Coordinates of C-alpha atoms (C1' of nucleotides) in Angstrom, one line a residue:
Chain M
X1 CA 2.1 9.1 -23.6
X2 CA -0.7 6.5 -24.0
X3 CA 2.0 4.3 -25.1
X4 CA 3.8 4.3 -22.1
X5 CA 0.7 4.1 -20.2
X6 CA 0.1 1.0 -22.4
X7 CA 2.5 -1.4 -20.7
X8 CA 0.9 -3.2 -17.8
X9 CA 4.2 -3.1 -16.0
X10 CA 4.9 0.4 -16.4
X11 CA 1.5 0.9 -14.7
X12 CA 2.8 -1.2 -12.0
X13 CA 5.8 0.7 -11.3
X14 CA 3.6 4.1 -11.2
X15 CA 1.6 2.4 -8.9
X16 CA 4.5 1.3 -6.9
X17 CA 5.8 4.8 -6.9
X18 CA 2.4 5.9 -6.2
X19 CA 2.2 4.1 -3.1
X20 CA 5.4 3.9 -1.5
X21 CA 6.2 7.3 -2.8
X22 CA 9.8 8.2 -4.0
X23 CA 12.2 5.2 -4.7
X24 CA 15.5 4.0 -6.2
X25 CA 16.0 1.7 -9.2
X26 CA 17.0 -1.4 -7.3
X27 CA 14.2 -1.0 -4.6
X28 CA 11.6 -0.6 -7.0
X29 CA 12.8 -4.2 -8.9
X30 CA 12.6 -5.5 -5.9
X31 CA 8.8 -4.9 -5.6
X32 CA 8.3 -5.6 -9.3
X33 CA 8.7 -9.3 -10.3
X34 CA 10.7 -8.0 -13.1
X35 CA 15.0 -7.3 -13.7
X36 CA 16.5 -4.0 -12.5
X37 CA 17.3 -3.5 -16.1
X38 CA 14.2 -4.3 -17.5
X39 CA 13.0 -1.4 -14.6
X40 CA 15.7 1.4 -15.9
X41 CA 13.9 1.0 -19.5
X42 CA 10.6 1.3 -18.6
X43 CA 11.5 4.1 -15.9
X44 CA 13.3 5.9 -19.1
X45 CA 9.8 5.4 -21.4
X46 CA 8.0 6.9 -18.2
X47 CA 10.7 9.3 -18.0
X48 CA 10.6 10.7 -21.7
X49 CA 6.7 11.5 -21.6
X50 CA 7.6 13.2 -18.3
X51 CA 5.2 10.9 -16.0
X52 CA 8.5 10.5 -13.5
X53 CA 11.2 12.4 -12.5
X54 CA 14.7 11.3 -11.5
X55 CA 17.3 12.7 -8.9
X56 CA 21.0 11.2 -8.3
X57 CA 21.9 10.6 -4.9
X58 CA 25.1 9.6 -4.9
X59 CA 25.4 6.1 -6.7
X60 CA 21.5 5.7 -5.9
X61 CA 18.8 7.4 -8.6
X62 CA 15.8 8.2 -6.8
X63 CA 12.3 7.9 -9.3
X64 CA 9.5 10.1 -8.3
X65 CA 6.1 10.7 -10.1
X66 CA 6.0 13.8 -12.0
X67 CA 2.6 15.4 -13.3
X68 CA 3.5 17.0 -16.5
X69 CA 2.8 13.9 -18.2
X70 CA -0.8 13.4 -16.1
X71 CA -1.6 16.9 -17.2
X72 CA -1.0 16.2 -20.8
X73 CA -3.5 13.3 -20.4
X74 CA -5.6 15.1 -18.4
X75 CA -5.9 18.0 -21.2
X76 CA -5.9 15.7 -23.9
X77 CA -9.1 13.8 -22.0
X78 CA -10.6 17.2 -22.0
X79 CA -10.0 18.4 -25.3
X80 CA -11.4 15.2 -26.5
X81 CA -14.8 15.3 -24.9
X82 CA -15.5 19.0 -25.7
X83 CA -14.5 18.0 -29.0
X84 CA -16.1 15.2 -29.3
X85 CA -19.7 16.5 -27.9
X86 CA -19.1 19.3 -30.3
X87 CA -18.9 17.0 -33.0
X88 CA -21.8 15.2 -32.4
X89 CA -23.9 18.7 -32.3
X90 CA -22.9 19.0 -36.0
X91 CA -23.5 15.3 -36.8
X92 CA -27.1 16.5 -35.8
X93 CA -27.2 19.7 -37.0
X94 CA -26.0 18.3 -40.3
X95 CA -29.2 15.5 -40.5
X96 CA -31.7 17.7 -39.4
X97 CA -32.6 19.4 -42.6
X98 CA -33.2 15.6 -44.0
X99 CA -36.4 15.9 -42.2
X100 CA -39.2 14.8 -44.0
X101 CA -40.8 18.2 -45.5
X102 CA -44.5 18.3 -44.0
X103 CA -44.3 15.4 -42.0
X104 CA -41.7 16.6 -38.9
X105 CA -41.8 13.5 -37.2
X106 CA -40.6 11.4 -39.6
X107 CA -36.7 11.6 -39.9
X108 CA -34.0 10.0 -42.0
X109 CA -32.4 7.2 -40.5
X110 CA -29.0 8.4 -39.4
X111 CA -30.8 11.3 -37.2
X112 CA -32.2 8.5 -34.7
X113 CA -29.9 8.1 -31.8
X114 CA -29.9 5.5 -28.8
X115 CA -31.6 2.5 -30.1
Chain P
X1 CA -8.9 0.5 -20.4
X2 CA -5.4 2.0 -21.2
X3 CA -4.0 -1.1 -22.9
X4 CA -7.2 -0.3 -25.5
X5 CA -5.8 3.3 -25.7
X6 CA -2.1 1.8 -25.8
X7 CA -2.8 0.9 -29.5
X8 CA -1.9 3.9 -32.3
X9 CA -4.7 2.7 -34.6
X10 CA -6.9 2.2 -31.9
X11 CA -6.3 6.1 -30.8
X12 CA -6.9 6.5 -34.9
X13 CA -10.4 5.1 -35.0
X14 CA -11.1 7.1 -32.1
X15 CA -9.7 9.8 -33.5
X16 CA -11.8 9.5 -36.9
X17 CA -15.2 8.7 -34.9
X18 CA -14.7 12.2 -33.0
X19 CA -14.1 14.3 -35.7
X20 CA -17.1 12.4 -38.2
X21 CA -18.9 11.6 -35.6
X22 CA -21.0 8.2 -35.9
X23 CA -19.7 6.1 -38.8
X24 CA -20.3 2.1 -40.0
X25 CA -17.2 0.0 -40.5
X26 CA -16.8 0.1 -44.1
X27 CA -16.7 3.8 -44.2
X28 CA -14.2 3.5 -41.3
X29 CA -12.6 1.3 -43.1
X30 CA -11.9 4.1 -45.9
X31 CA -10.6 6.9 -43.5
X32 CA -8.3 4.3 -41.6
X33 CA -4.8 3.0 -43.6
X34 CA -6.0 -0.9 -42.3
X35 CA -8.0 -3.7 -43.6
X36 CA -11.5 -4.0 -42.6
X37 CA -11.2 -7.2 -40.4
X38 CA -8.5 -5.1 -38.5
X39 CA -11.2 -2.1 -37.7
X40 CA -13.7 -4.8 -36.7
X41 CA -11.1 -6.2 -34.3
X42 CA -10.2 -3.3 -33.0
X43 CA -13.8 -2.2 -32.7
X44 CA -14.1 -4.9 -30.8
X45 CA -11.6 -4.2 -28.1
X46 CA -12.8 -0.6 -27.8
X47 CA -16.4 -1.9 -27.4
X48 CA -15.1 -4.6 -24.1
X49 CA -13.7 -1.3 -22.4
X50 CA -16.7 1.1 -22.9
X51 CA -15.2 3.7 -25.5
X52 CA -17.2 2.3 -28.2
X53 CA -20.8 1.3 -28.8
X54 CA -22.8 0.3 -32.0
X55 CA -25.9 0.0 -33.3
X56 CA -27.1 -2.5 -36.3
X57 CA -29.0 -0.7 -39.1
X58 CA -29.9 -3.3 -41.8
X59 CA -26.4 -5.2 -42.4
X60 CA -24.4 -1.7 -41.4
X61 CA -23.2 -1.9 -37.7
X62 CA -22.9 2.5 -37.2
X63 CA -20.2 2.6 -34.4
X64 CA -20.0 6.2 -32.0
X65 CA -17.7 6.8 -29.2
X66 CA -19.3 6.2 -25.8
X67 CA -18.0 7.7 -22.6
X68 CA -18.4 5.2 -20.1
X69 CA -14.5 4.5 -20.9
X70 CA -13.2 7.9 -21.0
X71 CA -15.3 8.4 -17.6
X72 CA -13.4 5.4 -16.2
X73 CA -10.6 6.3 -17.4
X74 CA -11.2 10.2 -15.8
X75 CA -11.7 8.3 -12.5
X76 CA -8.6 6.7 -12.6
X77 CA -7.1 9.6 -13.2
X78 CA -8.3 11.6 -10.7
X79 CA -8.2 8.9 -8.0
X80 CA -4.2 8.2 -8.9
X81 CA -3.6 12.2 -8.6
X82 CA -5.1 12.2 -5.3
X83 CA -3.8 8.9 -4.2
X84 CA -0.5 9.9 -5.1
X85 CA -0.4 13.5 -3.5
X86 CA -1.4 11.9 0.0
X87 CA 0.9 9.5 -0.4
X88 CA 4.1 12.1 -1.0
X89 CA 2.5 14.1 1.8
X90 CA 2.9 10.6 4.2
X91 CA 6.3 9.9 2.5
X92 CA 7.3 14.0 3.7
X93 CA 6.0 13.0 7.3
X94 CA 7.5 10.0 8.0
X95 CA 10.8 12.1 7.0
X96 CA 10.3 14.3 8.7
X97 CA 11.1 13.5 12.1
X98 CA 14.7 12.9 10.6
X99 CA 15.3 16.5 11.3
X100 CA 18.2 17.2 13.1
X101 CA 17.4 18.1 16.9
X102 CA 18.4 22.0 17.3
X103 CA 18.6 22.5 13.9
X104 CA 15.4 23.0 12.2
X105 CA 16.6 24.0 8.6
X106 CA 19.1 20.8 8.4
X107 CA 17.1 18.1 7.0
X108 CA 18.4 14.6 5.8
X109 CA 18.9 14.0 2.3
X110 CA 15.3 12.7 1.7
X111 CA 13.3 15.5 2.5
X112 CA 14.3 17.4 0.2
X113 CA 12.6 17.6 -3.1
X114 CA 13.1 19.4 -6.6
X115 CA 16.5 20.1 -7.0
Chain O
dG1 C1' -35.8 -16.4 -56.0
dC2 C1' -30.8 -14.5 -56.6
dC3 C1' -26.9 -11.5 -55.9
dC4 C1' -24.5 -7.9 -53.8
dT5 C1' -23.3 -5.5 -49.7
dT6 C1' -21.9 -5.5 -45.0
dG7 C1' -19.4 -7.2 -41.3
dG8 C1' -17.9 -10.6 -37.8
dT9 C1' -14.6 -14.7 -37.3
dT10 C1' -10.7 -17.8 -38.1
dA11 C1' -6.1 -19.1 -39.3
dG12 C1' -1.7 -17.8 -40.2
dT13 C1' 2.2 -14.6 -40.5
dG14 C1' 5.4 -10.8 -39.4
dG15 C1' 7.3 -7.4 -36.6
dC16 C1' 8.0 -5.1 -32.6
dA17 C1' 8.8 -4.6 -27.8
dA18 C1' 9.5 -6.5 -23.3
dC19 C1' 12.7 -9.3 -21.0
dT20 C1' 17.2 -11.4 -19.6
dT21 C1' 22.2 -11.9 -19.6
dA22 C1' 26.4 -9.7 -19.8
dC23 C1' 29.2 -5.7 -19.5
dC24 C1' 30.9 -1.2 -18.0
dG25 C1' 31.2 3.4 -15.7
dT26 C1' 30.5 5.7 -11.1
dT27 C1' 30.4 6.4 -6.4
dC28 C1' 30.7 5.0 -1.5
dG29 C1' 32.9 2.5 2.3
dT30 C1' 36.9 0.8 4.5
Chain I
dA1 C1' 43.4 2.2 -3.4
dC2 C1' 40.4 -1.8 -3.7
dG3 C1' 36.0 -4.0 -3.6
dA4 C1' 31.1 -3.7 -3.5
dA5 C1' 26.8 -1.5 -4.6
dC6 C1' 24.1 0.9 -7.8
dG7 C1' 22.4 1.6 -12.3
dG8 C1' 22.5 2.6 -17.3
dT9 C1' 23.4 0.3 -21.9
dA10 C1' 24.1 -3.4 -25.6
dA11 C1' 23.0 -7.6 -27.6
dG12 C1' 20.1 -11.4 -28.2
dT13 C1' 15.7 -14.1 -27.6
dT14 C1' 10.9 -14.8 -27.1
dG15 C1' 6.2 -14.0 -26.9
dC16 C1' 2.5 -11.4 -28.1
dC17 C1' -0.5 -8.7 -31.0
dA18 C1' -1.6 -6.2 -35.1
dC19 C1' -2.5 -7.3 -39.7
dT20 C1' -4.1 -9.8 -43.9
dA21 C1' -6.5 -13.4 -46.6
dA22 C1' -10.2 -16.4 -46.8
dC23 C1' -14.5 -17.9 -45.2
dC24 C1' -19.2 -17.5 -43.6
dA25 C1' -23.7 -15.5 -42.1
dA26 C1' -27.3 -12.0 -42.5
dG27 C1' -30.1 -8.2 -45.0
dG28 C1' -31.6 -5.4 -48.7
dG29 C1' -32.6 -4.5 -53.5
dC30 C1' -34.0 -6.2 -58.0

DNA sequence: GCCCTTGGTTAGTGGCAACTTACCGTTCGT
DNA sequence: ACGAACGGTAAGTTGCCACTAACCAAGGGC
């Protein structure tokens, strides 16, 4: 998923797709400064993580952006920040009882945070 | 931004800071199946996109994930969803007039979508 | 003072993946 | 039926990047 989203190109041919909407293999190389073969890989990358969707039309194979792939990021950007911030609670929670006994302002170093 | 997330260790080290939560690079170093140069490098490139930020304690450098990347990344998202459904909706109106006269349910090929 | 720890940097190498060229099957037009 | 357009696949090359080893600088503890 982030793979395919790794490759500058392939970003460009979402992009392309983005913009000009649905499009066929040969159209889409000629928008991209790169082969029509070097296009079918990358649109088969894209295709396997489901972030575009293909339809014959005749001998033409018309690409179009498909969001299951999107979503998948879009949860997996979620899930990470909940999970994240959640984490971090404990990494807190966990320091706080190395709190100086008597003395509450003065903390162990890893509690400090931001500076 | 995504060609730092493109990277499987990268996505490791991520990975390891969310679920630990704040960490210094030797430690990292342990948890991660890489050399320690390698996490610095990669810490690196994280740090240049935002996802990343550290603070120096004595000769430690304590790394946490920072979410001025994954916000950036959040925008792009949700700026290439909405991008992308106006343009399909201006790619299904300039088909559109392609109707046949008198015949409202007979479209050209085009229109159609899924399936 | 010294030494050990920590970590960023450099130089060099290896492997992978992006790209092109060539080939082949399919489908449309005539 | 024949040729052309379209596009997927295979084979081969190249360039980039992830990784390691070696070196160096800065702090902390004794």
């Amino acid at each position: 998923m982030l793979d395919a989203l790794g490759d500058p190109t392939r970003r460009v041919i979402l992009e392309t797709l983005r913009r000009g909407g649905p499009c066929s293999v040969s159209t889409l190389a000629g928008q991209v400064p790169v082969s029509r073969p070097a296009i079918s890989q990358h649109l088969k990358v894209l295709g396997a993580v489901g972030l575009v969707r293909h339809e014959s039309r005749g001998t033409r194979n018309i690409y179009r952006i498909h969001r299951t792939g999107l979503d998948e990021l879009r949860d997996w950007l979620d899930q990470f920040w909940g999970d994240a911030l959640e984490a971090y609670a404990d990494h807190i929670r966990r320091t706080e009882d190395r709190t100086v006994p008597g003395r509450p302002d003065v903390r162990t170093e890893e509690e400090r945070d931001e500076h």
